[in-house]
PDB file of C-alpha atoms and ligand atoms in Angstrom:
ATOM      1  CA  ASP A   4     319.330 142.909  74.054  1.00 81.00           C
ATOM      2  CA  LEU A   5     318.540 146.142  75.669  1.00 88.00           C
ATOM      3  CA  SER A   6     316.104 147.382  72.892  1.00 86.00           C
ATOM      4  CA  ARG A   7     314.080 143.573  72.611  1.00 89.00           C
ATOM      5  CA  TRP A   8     313.878 143.726  76.101  1.00 90.00           C
ATOM      6  CA  LEU A   9     312.680 147.674  76.832  1.00 89.00           C
ATOM      7  CA  ALA A  10     309.861 146.621  73.837  1.00 88.00           C
ATOM      8  CA  LYS A  11     308.642 143.749  75.086  1.00 92.00           C
ATOM      9  CA  SER A  12     308.741 145.439  78.961  1.00 91.00           C
ATOM     10  CA  GLY A  13     305.703 147.511  78.520  1.00 90.00           C
ATOM     11  CA  THR A  14     307.607 150.157  80.459  1.00 92.00           C
ATOM     12  CA  PHE A  15     309.384 153.462  79.540  1.00 94.00           C
ATOM     13  CA  PRO A  16     313.395 153.686  80.289  1.00 95.00           C
ATOM     14  CA  LEU A  17     314.305 156.221  82.772  1.00 96.00           C
ATOM     15  CA  ALA A  18     318.219 155.554  82.624  1.00 97.00           C
ATOM     16  CA  VAL A  19     320.714 152.561  81.654  1.00 97.00           C
ATOM     17  CA  VAL A  20     323.995 152.287  83.338  1.00 97.00           C
ATOM     18  CA  SER A  21     326.290 150.097  81.489  1.00 95.00           C
ATOM     19  CA  PHE A  22     329.450 148.332  82.612  1.00 93.00           C
ATOM     20  CA  GLY A  23     332.144 148.435  80.256  1.00 83.00           C
ATOM     21  CA  LEU A  24     329.662 147.863  77.544  1.00 85.00           C
ATOM     22  CA  PRO A  25     328.585 149.772  74.625  1.00 87.00           C
ATOM     23  CA  VAL A  26     325.272 150.785  74.477  1.00 90.00           C
ATOM     24  CA  SER A  27     323.734 151.030  70.960  1.00 87.00           C
ATOM     25  CA  VAL A  28     320.648 152.082  70.602  1.00 88.00           C
ATOM     26  CA  SER A  29     319.493 155.588  71.338  1.00 91.00           C
ATOM     27  CA  LEU A  30     317.282 156.185  73.953  1.00 92.00           C
ATOM     28  CA  PRO A  31     315.193 159.542  75.213  1.00 93.00           C
ATOM     29  CA  CYS A  32     316.995 158.934  78.461  1.00 96.00           C
ATOM     30  CA  PRO A  33     319.941 159.393  80.597  1.00 98.00           C
ATOM     31  CA  VAL A  34     322.508 156.504  79.269  1.00 97.00           C
ATOM     32  CA  ILE A  35     325.625 156.415  81.557  1.00 97.00           C
ATOM     33  CA  GLN A  36     328.661 153.773  80.313  1.00 96.00           C
ATOM     34  CA  LEU A  37     330.969 153.533  83.424  1.00 96.00           C
ATOM     35  CA  ASP A  38     334.429 151.846  83.077  1.00 95.00           C
ATOM     36  CA  LEU A  39     334.046 149.428  85.891  1.00 96.00           C
ATOM     37  CA  PRO A  40     334.217 145.811  84.420  1.00 95.00           C
ATOM     38  CA  LEU A  41     332.251 142.972  85.469  1.00 95.00           C
ATOM     39  CA  LEU A  42     333.696 140.524  87.337  1.00 96.00           C
ATOM     40  CA  GLY A  43     332.659 136.840  87.399  1.00 84.00           C
ATOM     41  CA  GLY A  44     329.291 137.282  85.309  1.00 76.00           C
ATOM     42  CA  ARG A  45     327.681 137.494  81.916  1.00 79.00           C
ATOM     43  CA  SER A  46     326.975 141.341  80.953  1.00 82.00           C
ATOM     44  CA  GLN A  47     324.211 142.961  82.298  1.00 87.00           C
ATOM     45  CA  TYR A  48     322.856 146.672  82.026  1.00 92.00           C
ATOM     46  CA  GLU A  49     321.321 148.566  84.757  1.00 95.00           C
ATOM     47  CA  VAL A  50     317.637 149.478  83.595  1.00 95.00           C
ATOM     48  CA  TRP A  51     315.752 152.193  85.470  1.00 96.00           C
ATOM     49  CA  CYS A  52     311.870 152.416  83.773  1.00 93.00           C
ATOM     50  CA  CYS A  53     308.468 153.352  84.853  1.00 91.00           C
ATOM     51  CA  ASP A  54     305.067 153.283  83.791  1.00 89.00           C
ATOM     52  CA  HIS A  55     304.343 156.369  82.310  1.00 88.00           C
ATOM     53  CA  PRO A  56     305.869 158.675  79.539  1.00 90.00           C
ATOM     54  CA  ILE A  57     308.915 160.472  80.737  1.00 95.00           C
ATOM     55  CA  ARG A  58     309.863 164.177  79.905  1.00 97.00           C
ATOM     56  CA  PHE A  59     313.304 164.096  78.228  1.00 98.00           C
ATOM     57  CA  TYR A  60     316.076 166.792  78.831  1.00 98.00           C
ATOM     58  CA  LYS A  61     319.592 167.484  77.359  1.00 98.00           C
ATOM     59  CA  HIS A  62     321.972 170.342  77.527  1.00 97.00           C
ATOM     60  CA  GLY A  63     325.686 169.770  77.137  1.00 96.00           C
ATOM     61  CA  GLY A  64     326.693 167.256  79.498  1.00 97.00           C
ATOM     62  CA  THR A  65     323.386 167.129  81.576  1.00 98.00           C
ATOM     63  CA  VAL A  66     320.925 164.582  80.812  1.00 98.00           C
ATOM     64  CA  ALA A  67     317.380 164.255  82.839  1.00 98.00           C
ATOM     65  CA  ALA A  68     314.103 162.037  82.374  1.00 98.00           C
ATOM     66  CA  MET A  69     311.501 162.927  85.002  1.00 97.00           C
ATOM     67  CA  THR A  70     308.204 162.057  85.280  1.00 95.00           C
ATOM     68  CA  GLY A  71     305.792 163.737  87.878  1.00 92.00           C
ATOM     69  CA  VAL A  72     307.300 162.432  90.947  1.00 92.00           C
ATOM     70  CA  VAL A  73     310.981 161.643  90.125  1.00 95.00           C
ATOM     71  CA  LEU A  74     314.014 163.042  88.179  1.00 97.00           C
ATOM     72  CA  PHE A  75     316.639 160.737  86.992  1.00 98.00           C
ATOM     73  CA  GLY A  76     319.720 162.966  85.971  1.00 98.00           C
ATOM     74  CA  SER A  77     323.458 162.503  84.978  1.00 98.00           C
ATOM     75  CA  ILE A  78     325.646 164.617  84.695  1.00 98.00           C
ATOM     76  CA  THR A  79     329.616 164.231  82.613  1.00 98.00           C
ATOM     77  CA  ALA A  80     332.326 166.442  83.520  1.00 98.00           C
ATOM     78  CA  PRO A  81     335.473 166.419  81.261  1.00 97.00           C
ATOM     79  CA  GLU A  82     338.490 167.622  84.056  1.00 96.00           C
ATOM     80  CA  ASP A  83     340.244 170.292  83.275  1.00 89.00           C
ATOM     81  CA  PRO A  84     343.760 169.688  84.170  1.00 83.00           C
ATOM     82  CA  ASN A  85     344.295 172.987  85.114  1.00 87.00           C
ATOM     83  CA  THR A  86     341.767 173.705  87.462  1.00 90.00           C
ATOM     84  CA  GLY A  87     341.797 169.937  89.090  1.00 93.00           C
ATOM     85  CA  LEU A  88     338.889 167.678  90.269  1.00 97.00           C
ATOM     86  CA  ALA A  89     338.325 169.902  93.569  1.00 97.00           C
ATOM     87  CA  HIS A  90     337.139 172.349  90.619  1.00 97.00           C
ATOM     88  CA  THR A  91     335.377 170.041  88.000  1.00 98.00           C
ATOM     89  CA  THR A  92     333.367 168.566  91.227  1.00 98.00           C
ATOM     90  CA  GLU A  93     332.216 171.830  92.096  1.00 98.00           C
ATOM     91  CA  GLN A  94     330.580 172.824  89.047  1.00 98.00           C
ATOM     92  CA  ALA A  95     329.353 169.771  88.389  1.00 98.00           C
ATOM     93  CA  TYR A  96     327.276 169.789  91.690  1.00 98.00           C
ATOM     94  CA  GLY A  97     326.660 173.278  90.985  1.00 98.00           C
ATOM     95  CA  GLU A  98     324.611 172.112  87.547  1.00 98.00           C
ATOM     96  CA  LEU A  99     323.460 169.252  89.586  1.00 98.00           C
ATOM     97  CA  LEU A 100     321.306 171.804  91.768  1.00 98.00           C
ATOM     98  CA  ARG A 101     320.674 173.857  88.856  1.00 98.00           C
ATOM     99  CA  LEU A 102     318.961 171.249  87.092  1.00 98.00           C
ATOM    100  CA  LEU A 103     316.569 170.534  90.548  1.00 98.00           C
ATOM    101  CA  ARG A 104     315.638 173.986  91.055  1.00 97.00           C
ATOM    102  CA  GLU A 105     314.677 174.530  87.266  1.00 97.00           C
ATOM    103  CA  PHE A 106     312.108 171.436  87.243  1.00 98.00           C
ATOM    104  CA  GLY A 107     310.964 171.383  91.004  1.00 98.00           C
ATOM    105  CA  PHE A 108     312.746 168.026  92.358  1.00 98.00           C
ATOM    106  CA  PRO A 109     314.417 169.984  95.760  1.00 97.00           C
ATOM    107  CA  HIS A 110     314.587 166.706  97.527  1.00 98.00           C
ATOM    108  CA  LEU A 111     318.113 164.321  96.856  1.00 98.00           C
ATOM    109  CA  TRP A 112     317.276 161.166  97.158  1.00 98.00           C
ATOM    110  CA  ARG A 113     320.723 159.266  95.814  1.00 98.00           C
ATOM    111  CA  ILE A 114     323.934 159.894  93.989  1.00 98.00           C
ATOM    112  CA  TRP A 115     326.467 157.725  92.368  1.00 98.00           C
ATOM    113  CA  ASN A 116     329.734 159.497  91.783  1.00 99.00           C
ATOM    114  CA  TYR A 117     332.468 157.888  89.722  1.00 98.00           C
ATOM    115  CA  PHE A 118     335.744 159.504  88.652  1.00 98.00           C
ATOM    116  CA  PRO A 119     339.481 157.504  87.754  1.00 98.00           C
ATOM    117  CA  ARG A 120     342.397 157.696  89.784  1.00 97.00           C
ATOM    118  CA  ILE A 121     340.584 158.172  92.776  1.00 98.00           C
ATOM    119  CA  ASN A 122     343.385 157.200  94.865  1.00 98.00           C
ATOM    120  CA  ASP A 123     345.981 158.927  93.258  1.00 97.00           C
ATOM    121  CA  GLU A 124     347.692 162.171  94.440  1.00 96.00           C
ATOM    122  CA  GLN A 125     347.000 165.607  92.795  1.00 93.00           C
ATOM    123  CA  HIS A 126     348.166 169.247  94.242  1.00 87.00           C
ATOM    124  CA  GLY A 127     349.435 167.484  97.120  1.00 93.00           C
ATOM    125  CA  LEU A 128     345.807 165.635  97.902  1.00 96.00           C
ATOM    126  CA  GLU A 129     344.572 162.514  97.402  1.00 98.00           C
ATOM    127  CA  ARG A 130     341.806 162.924  94.380  1.00 98.00           C
ATOM    128  CA  TYR A 131     338.920 161.495  96.588  1.00 98.00           C
ATOM    129  CA  ARG A 132     339.793 164.336  98.940  1.00 98.00           C
ATOM    130  CA  LEU A 133     339.903 166.539  96.170  1.00 98.00           C
ATOM    131  CA  PHE A 134     336.165 165.302  94.766  1.00 98.00           C
ATOM    132  CA  CYS A 135     335.352 165.705  98.582  1.00 98.00           C
ATOM    133  CA  MET A 136     335.965 169.418  98.617  1.00 98.00           C
ATOM    134  CA  GLY A 137     334.462 170.417  95.429  1.00 98.00           C
ATOM    135  CA  ARG A 138     331.401 168.462  96.250  1.00 98.00           C
ATOM    136  CA  HIS A 139     331.258 170.038  99.853  1.00 98.00           C
ATOM    137  CA  HIS A 140     331.748 173.616  98.586  1.00 98.00           C
ATOM    138  CA  ALA A 141     329.033 173.100  96.085  1.00 98.00           C
ATOM    139  CA  LEU A 142     326.527 172.078  98.466  1.00 98.00           C
ATOM    140  CA  THR A 143     327.180 173.314 102.126  1.00 97.00           C
ATOM    141  CA  ASP A 144     325.681 176.724 101.350  1.00 89.00           C
ATOM    142  CA  ALA A 145     322.997 176.117  98.300  1.00 97.00           C
ATOM    143  CA  LEU A 146     321.498 172.561  99.599  1.00 97.00           C
ATOM    144  CA  PRO A 147     318.981 173.569 101.578  1.00 96.00           C
ATOM    145  CA  GLY A 148     319.084 171.328 105.372  1.00 97.00           C
ATOM    146  CA  PHE A 149     322.736 170.343 104.967  1.00 98.00           C
ATOM    147  CA  PRO A 150     323.784 168.158 106.001  1.00 98.00           C
ATOM    148  CA  GLY A 151     320.740 166.594 107.044  1.00 98.00           C
ATOM    149  CA  SER A 152     319.319 166.232 103.874  1.00 98.00           C
ATOM    150  CA  LEU A 153     322.052 164.937 102.540  1.00 98.00           C
ATOM    151  CA  PRO A 154     321.025 161.642 100.642  1.00 98.00           C
ATOM    152  CA  ALA A 155     322.870 158.059 100.136  1.00 99.00           C
ATOM    153  CA  GLY A 156     325.752 158.108  98.079  1.00 98.00           C
ATOM    154  CA  THR A 157     328.307 156.210  96.138  1.00 98.00           C
ATOM    155  CA  ALA A 158     331.931 157.471  95.166  1.00 98.00           C
ATOM    156  CA  VAL A 159     333.922 154.717  93.116  1.00 98.00           C
ATOM    157  CA  GLY A 160     337.179 154.906  91.018  1.00 98.00           C
ATOM    158  CA  THR A 161     336.778 153.976  87.607  1.00 97.00           C
ATOM    159  CA  GLN A 162     340.180 153.263  85.522  1.00 92.00           C
ATOM    160  CA  ARG A 163     339.368 156.398  83.011  1.00 94.00           C
ATOM    161  CA  GLY A 164     337.046 158.363  81.617  1.00 95.00           C
ATOM    162  CA  PRO A 165     335.025 161.768  82.792  1.00 97.00           C
ATOM    163  CA  LEU A 166     333.707 162.655  86.197  1.00 98.00           C
ATOM    164  CA  GLN A 167     330.288 160.891  85.914  1.00 98.00           C
ATOM    165  CA  MET A 168     327.852 161.357  88.356  1.00 98.00           C
ATOM    166  CA  TYR A 169     323.848 159.895  88.069  1.00 98.00           C
ATOM    167  CA  PHE A 170     321.516 160.797  90.725  1.00 98.00           C
ATOM    168  CA  LEU A 171     317.594 160.307  91.697  1.00 98.00           C
ATOM    169  CA  ALA A 172     315.406 163.271  92.957  1.00 98.00           C
ATOM    170  CA  GLY A 173     311.713 163.723  93.810  1.00 97.00           C
ATOM    171  CA  ALA A 174     309.336 166.211  94.359  1.00 95.00           C
ATOM    172  CA  GLN A 175     308.874 164.854  98.013  1.00 95.00           C
ATOM    173  CA  PRO A 176     311.293 165.033 100.978  1.00 95.00           C
ATOM    174  CA  VAL A 177     312.624 161.445 102.191  1.00 97.00           C
ATOM    175  CA  THR A 178     314.082 159.917 105.119  1.00 98.00           C
ATOM    176  CA  HIS A 179     318.105 159.976 105.163  1.00 98.00           C
ATOM    177  CA  LEU A 180     319.351 157.564 107.820  1.00 98.00           C
ATOM    178  CA  GLY A 181     322.470 156.714 109.785  1.00 98.00           C
ATOM    179  CA  ASN A 182     324.078 153.632 110.512  1.00 98.00           C
ATOM    180  CA  PRO A 183     324.231 152.468 114.345  1.00 98.00           C
ATOM    181  CA  ARG A 184     327.916 151.194 113.870  1.00 98.00           C
ATOM    182  CA  GLN A 185     329.135 154.082 111.588  1.00 98.00           C
ATOM    183  CA  LEU A 186     329.832 157.906 112.429  1.00 98.00           C
ATOM    184  CA  ASN A 187     328.038 159.986 109.875  1.00 98.00           C
ATOM    185  CA  ALA A 188     330.352 160.686 106.756  1.00 98.00           C
ATOM    186  CA  TYR A 189     329.501 163.924 106.917  1.00 98.00           C
ATOM    187  CA  GLU A 190     331.126 164.037 110.573  1.00 98.00           C
ATOM    188  CA  TYR A 191     334.590 162.577 109.706  1.00 98.00           C
ATOM    189  CA  PRO A 192     337.221 164.258 111.868  1.00 98.00           C
ATOM    190  CA  GLU A 193     339.866 166.174 109.594  1.00 98.00           C
ATOM    191  CA  ILE A 194     342.175 163.133 109.251  1.00 98.00           C
ATOM    192  CA  TYR A 195     340.420 162.275 106.052  1.00 98.00           C
ATOM    193  CA  GLY A 196     340.518 165.014 104.804  1.00 97.00           C
ATOM    194  CA  PRO A 197     339.849 168.781 104.917  1.00 98.00           C
ATOM    195  CA  ARG A 198     336.215 168.426 103.920  1.00 98.00           C
ATOM    196  CA  SER A 199     334.311 165.675 105.322  1.00 98.00           C
ATOM    197  CA  PRO A 200     332.332 163.556 102.737  1.00 98.00           C
ATOM    198  CA  SER A 201     328.846 164.426 101.917  1.00 98.00           C
ATOM    199  CA  PHE A 202     326.544 161.665 102.084  1.00 98.00           C
ATOM    200  CA  ALA A 203     323.628 159.579 104.078  1.00 98.00           C
ATOM    201  CA  ARG A 204     323.931 156.132 104.874  1.00 98.00           C
ATOM    202  CA  ALA A 205     321.063 155.252 103.361  1.00 98.00           C
ATOM    203  CA  THR A 206     317.620 156.765 101.977  1.00 98.00           C
ATOM    204  CA  LEU A 207     313.883 155.985 102.975  1.00 98.00           C
ATOM    205  CA  CYS A 208     311.755 156.752 100.255  1.00 97.00           C
ATOM    206  CA  ARG A 209     308.065 156.554 100.993  1.00 92.00           C
ATOM    207  CA  SER A 210     306.516 158.618  98.089  1.00 73.00           C
ATOM    208  CA  GLU A 211     304.529 156.132  96.132  1.00 69.00           C
ATOM    209  CA  GLY A 212     303.219 153.680  99.159  1.00 75.00           C
ATOM    210  CA  ALA A 213     305.508 151.113  98.459  1.00 91.00           C
ATOM    211  CA  PRO A 214     308.661 151.852 100.111  1.00 96.00           C
ATOM    212  CA  GLN A 215     312.162 151.785  98.695  1.00 96.00           C
ATOM    213  CA  LEU A 216     315.462 151.861 100.646  1.00 98.00           C
ATOM    214  CA  PHE A 217     318.603 153.260  98.969  1.00 98.00           C
ATOM    215  CA  ILE A 218     321.764 152.047 100.698  1.00 98.00           C
ATOM    216  CA  SER A 219     324.734 153.836 100.105  1.00 98.00           C
ATOM    217  CA  GLY A 220     328.334 152.367  99.637  1.00 98.00           C
ATOM    218  CA  THR A 221     328.834 150.432 102.642  1.00 98.00           C
ATOM    219  CA  ALA A 222     332.413 149.145 103.142  1.00 98.00           C
ATOM    220  CA  SER A 223     334.382 147.887 106.461  1.00 98.00           C
ATOM    221  CA  VAL A 224     333.930 151.114 108.590  1.00 98.00           C
ATOM    222  CA  VAL A 225     333.348 151.027 112.029  1.00 98.00           C
ATOM    223  CA  GLY A 226     332.789 154.155 113.764  1.00 98.00           C
ATOM    224  CA  HIS A 227     334.753 156.044 111.289  1.00 98.00           C
ATOM    225  CA  GLN A 228     338.095 154.122 111.332  1.00 98.00           C
ATOM    226  CA  SER A 229     338.646 151.197 108.614  1.00 98.00           C
ATOM    227  CA  ARG A 230     339.226 147.815 109.947  1.00 98.00           C
ATOM    228  CA  HIS A 231     340.905 144.627 108.772  1.00 98.00           C
ATOM    229  CA  GLU A 232     343.531 146.490 106.385  1.00 98.00           C
ATOM    230  CA  GLY A 233     344.949 143.743 103.983  1.00 98.00           C
ATOM    231  CA  LEU A 234     341.874 141.359 104.894  1.00 98.00           C
ATOM    232  CA  PRO A 235     339.234 140.782 102.229  1.00 98.00           C
ATOM    233  CA  ASP A 236     337.219 137.920 103.908  1.00 98.00           C
ATOM    234  CA  LEU A 237     337.125 139.878 107.351  1.00 98.00           C
ATOM    235  CA  GLN A 238     336.068 143.252 105.330  1.00 98.00           C
ATOM    236  CA  ALA A 239     333.254 141.554 103.628  1.00 98.00           C
ATOM    237  CA  LEU A 240     332.272 140.218 107.095  1.00 98.00           C
ATOM    238  CA  GLU A 241     332.276 143.326 108.620  1.00 98.00           C
ATOM    239  CA  THR A 242     330.432 145.353 105.405  1.00 98.00           C
ATOM    240  CA  VAL A 243     327.781 142.607 105.769  1.00 98.00           C
ATOM    241  CA  THR A 244     327.403 143.401 109.608  1.00 98.00           C
ATOM    242  CA  ASN A 245     327.235 146.774 108.850  1.00 98.00           C
ATOM    243  CA  LEU A 246     323.971 146.579 106.384  1.00 98.00           C
ATOM    244  CA  ARG A 247     322.278 144.356 108.534  1.00 98.00           C
ATOM    245  CA  ALA A 248     322.614 147.242 111.340  1.00 98.00           C
ATOM    246  CA  LEU A 249     321.284 149.968 108.582  1.00 98.00           C
ATOM    247  CA  ILE A 250     318.610 147.535 107.360  1.00 98.00           C
ATOM    248  CA  ASP A 251     317.414 146.681 110.795  1.00 98.00           C
ATOM    249  CA  ARG A 252     317.336 150.447 111.389  1.00 98.00           C
ATOM    250  CA  ALA A 253     315.045 150.802 107.843  1.00 98.00           C
ATOM    251  CA  GLN A 254     312.635 148.281 109.004  1.00 97.00           C
ATOM    252  CA  ASP A 255     311.939 150.094 112.410  1.00 97.00           C
ATOM    253  CA  LEU A 256     310.762 152.892 110.431  1.00 96.00           C
ATOM    254  CA  ALA A 257     308.969 151.223 107.681  1.00 96.00           C
ATOM    255  CA  PRO A 258     308.106 147.313 108.678  1.00 95.00           C
ATOM    256  CA  ALA A 259     308.133 146.056 105.133  1.00 95.00           C
ATOM    257  CA  ILE A 260     311.607 146.535 104.415  1.00 96.00           C
ATOM    258  CA  ASP A 261     313.139 143.242 104.345  1.00 93.00           C
ATOM    259  CA  ARG A 262     316.416 142.183 103.901  1.00 92.00           C
ATOM    260  CA  GLY A 263     316.080 138.716 102.655  1.00 88.00           C
ATOM    261  CA  THR A 264     313.644 139.846  99.789  1.00 86.00           C
ATOM    262  CA  SER A 265     314.115 138.794  96.085  1.00 87.00           C
ATOM    263  CA  HIS A 266     312.906 142.251  95.488  1.00 90.00           C
ATOM    264  CA  SER A 267     316.295 143.836  96.139  1.00 95.00           C
ATOM    265  CA  VAL A 268     319.773 144.116  94.057  1.00 96.00           C
ATOM    266  CA  PHE A 269     323.243 144.637  95.556  1.00 97.00           C
ATOM    267  CA  LYS A 270     326.281 146.031  93.811  1.00 98.00           C
ATOM    268  CA  VAL A 271     329.458 144.868  95.138  1.00 98.00           C
ATOM    269  CA  TYR A 272     332.682 146.653  94.137  1.00 98.00           C
ATOM    270  CA  VAL A 273     335.933 144.849  94.460  1.00 98.00           C
ATOM    271  CA  ARG A 274     339.048 146.332  94.330  1.00 98.00           C
ATOM    272  CA  ASN A 275     340.952 143.653  92.546  1.00 98.00           C
ATOM    273  CA  GLN A 276     339.851 140.493  90.802  1.00 97.00           C
ATOM    274  CA  LYS A 277     342.307 138.763  92.898  1.00 98.00           C
ATOM    275  CA  TYR A 278     339.783 139.074  95.974  1.00 98.00           C
ATOM    276  CA  LEU A 279     336.620 137.823  94.133  1.00 98.00           C
ATOM    277  CA  GLU A 280     336.754 134.355  95.138  1.00 98.00           C
ATOM    278  CA  THR A 281     337.208 135.578  99.048  1.00 98.00           C
ATOM    279  CA  VAL A 282     334.299 138.029  98.650  1.00 98.00           C
ATOM    280  CA  GLN A 283     331.704 135.668  96.881  1.00 98.00           C
ATOM    281  CA  HIS A 284     332.764 133.191  99.369  1.00 98.00           C
ATOM    282  CA  VAL A 285     331.841 134.949 102.696  1.00 98.00           C
ATOM    283  CA  LEU A 286     329.024 136.393 100.868  1.00 98.00           C
ATOM    284  CA  GLN A 287     327.560 133.106 100.134  1.00 96.00           C
ATOM    285  CA  GLY A 288     327.100 132.913 103.612  1.00 94.00           C
ATOM    286  CA  SER A 289     325.315 135.890 104.305  1.00 97.00           C
ATOM    287  CA  PHE A 290     321.528 137.098 103.643  1.00 96.00           C
ATOM    288  CA  LEU A 291     322.664 138.593 100.500  1.00 96.00           C
ATOM    289  CA  LEU A 292     320.794 136.243  97.484  1.00 94.00           C
ATOM    290  CA  PRO A 293     323.493 135.614  95.316  1.00 92.00           C
ATOM    291  CA  SER A 294     321.050 136.027  92.237  1.00 90.00           C
ATOM    292  CA  ARG A 295     320.632 139.843  93.344  1.00 93.00           C
ATOM    293  CA  LEU A 296     324.364 140.472  93.299  1.00 95.00           C
ATOM    294  CA  LEU A 297     326.285 142.101  90.597  1.00 96.00           C
ATOM    295  CA  TYR A 298     330.275 142.413  91.151  1.00 97.00           C
ATOM    296  CA  LEU A 299     332.413 144.799  89.539  1.00 97.00           C
ATOM    297  CA  GLN A 300     336.080 145.600  89.610  1.00 97.00           C
ATOM    298  CA  GLY A 301     336.100 149.477  91.099  1.00 98.00           C
ATOM    299  CA  ASP A 302     339.105 151.545  93.661  1.00 98.00           C
ATOM    300  CA  LEU A 303     337.236 152.549  96.644  1.00 98.00           C
ATOM    301  CA  CYS A 304     337.781 155.713  98.099  1.00 96.00           C
ATOM    302  CA  ARG A 305     340.331 154.951 101.017  1.00 98.00           C
ATOM    303  CA  LYS A 306     343.418 152.625  99.981  1.00 98.00           C
ATOM    304  CA  GLU A 307     342.646 150.038 102.375  1.00 98.00           C
ATOM    305  CA  LEU A 308     339.343 149.252 101.606  1.00 98.00           C
ATOM    306  CA  LEU A 309     339.203 146.263  99.183  1.00 98.00           C
ATOM    307  CA  VAL A 310     335.278 145.925  98.751  1.00 99.00           C
ATOM    308  CA  GLU A 311     332.140 147.972  99.346  1.00 98.00           C
ATOM    309  CA  ILE A 312     328.527 147.051  98.828  1.00 98.00           C
ATOM    310  CA  GLU A 313     325.670 149.247  97.979  1.00 98.00           C
ATOM    311  CA  GLY A 314     321.760 148.459  97.284  1.00 98.00           C
ATOM    312  CA  LEU A 315     318.391 148.875  96.652  1.00 98.00           C
ATOM    313  CA  ILE A 316     315.423 147.138  98.594  1.00 97.00           C
ATOM    314  CA  THR A 317     312.037 147.624  97.248  1.00 95.00           C
ATOM    315  CA  THR A 318     308.781 146.536  98.607  1.00 93.00           C
ATOM    316  CA  ASP A 319     306.469 145.644  96.273  1.00 80.00           C
TER     317      ASP A 319
HETATM  318  C1  LIG B  12     332.828 155.274 103.778  1.00 73.03           C
HETATM  319  O1  LIG B  12     332.223 154.615 104.831  1.00 73.03           O
HETATM  320  C2  LIG B  12     333.395 154.502 102.601  1.00 73.03           C
HETATM  321  O2  LIG B  12     332.036 159.525  99.380  1.00 73.03           O
HETATM  322  O3  LIG B  12     330.085 159.447  98.094  1.00 73.03           O
HETATM  323  C3  LIG B  12     331.196 155.153 100.607  1.00 73.03           C
HETATM  324  C4  LIG B  12     329.709 155.812 100.103  1.00 73.03           C
HETATM  325  C5  LIG B  12     331.924 155.898 100.498  1.00 73.03           C
HETATM  326  C6  LIG B  12     329.817 157.120  99.590  1.00 73.03           C
HETATM  327  C7  LIG B  12     331.233 159.342  99.095  1.00 73.03           C
HETATM  328  C8  LIG B  12     332.305 156.917 100.317  1.00 73.03           C
HETATM  329  C9  LIG B  12     331.165 157.836  99.481  1.00 73.03           C
HETATM  330  O4  LIG B  12     333.558 156.413 104.060  1.00 73.03           O
HETATM  331  C10 LIG B  12     333.324 155.346 101.164  1.00 73.03           C
END
């Protein structure tokens, strides 16, 4: 029961994300409803909260909650079929940058992107690639420090709905990390699309004393190539190896970051319910704590990818 939980918690909601479930309470913060079915578990909400009252902002499809330190924003952009997804994405990212400028949170920490039919073709190009073009176009000149200032990201396909983005941005800078086993996505060769995907593998945030690590959607990609096509078990294993390498690198910079901590949450996106058991079985033998995992059915940005895992590790 969301409203009872919030009333009892003694905290202030910064954002609520729901997976398939309607949110019946009205809250002074972004509320994001994603068409991503929960797999193999009881329904849960993702609740972001903070100790201080927030400032609330709403204008059209843009909603934000702010403290003195952090802004949580969401942008909902219905697609105009005449202009296409690249244009919709470029506009939405332009709006995101405008919001950050208006309220003085120039440093992007983390972005989540969701839109339907991610692997379908439109105007002769896969929709994920159109999305990457619009995102790149909006950010390349307007985001100071691009591409080194790009934050951790997720891009996952829903069944239906508008383009939905939610994001964290801060007043203070953060550290963006690459994965030693993977090429930076913003350096992918053109075989993956005319414009490269604009995200970092992880973002380490140390502004509040206790470090936090935002881990991007991580899949069975080594270098820039997809591995283990058609094999969900080996893809899950490769993904865990990638996560381990990434978290180890973050730990070199912030020793308090611990991959086995219960102060962590991971989201596992599985392309098809039929792979769930296999993926769960592999993850049971990994460092990921079963109680800290949420399984969702979502489409992934390369047709051959069957599983992707993102996470957040905190240290207090
Ligand atoms: C990959 O490694 C997998 O386009 O924002 C993962 C996380 C992936 C984020 C994005 C894409 C994105 O390329 C795909």
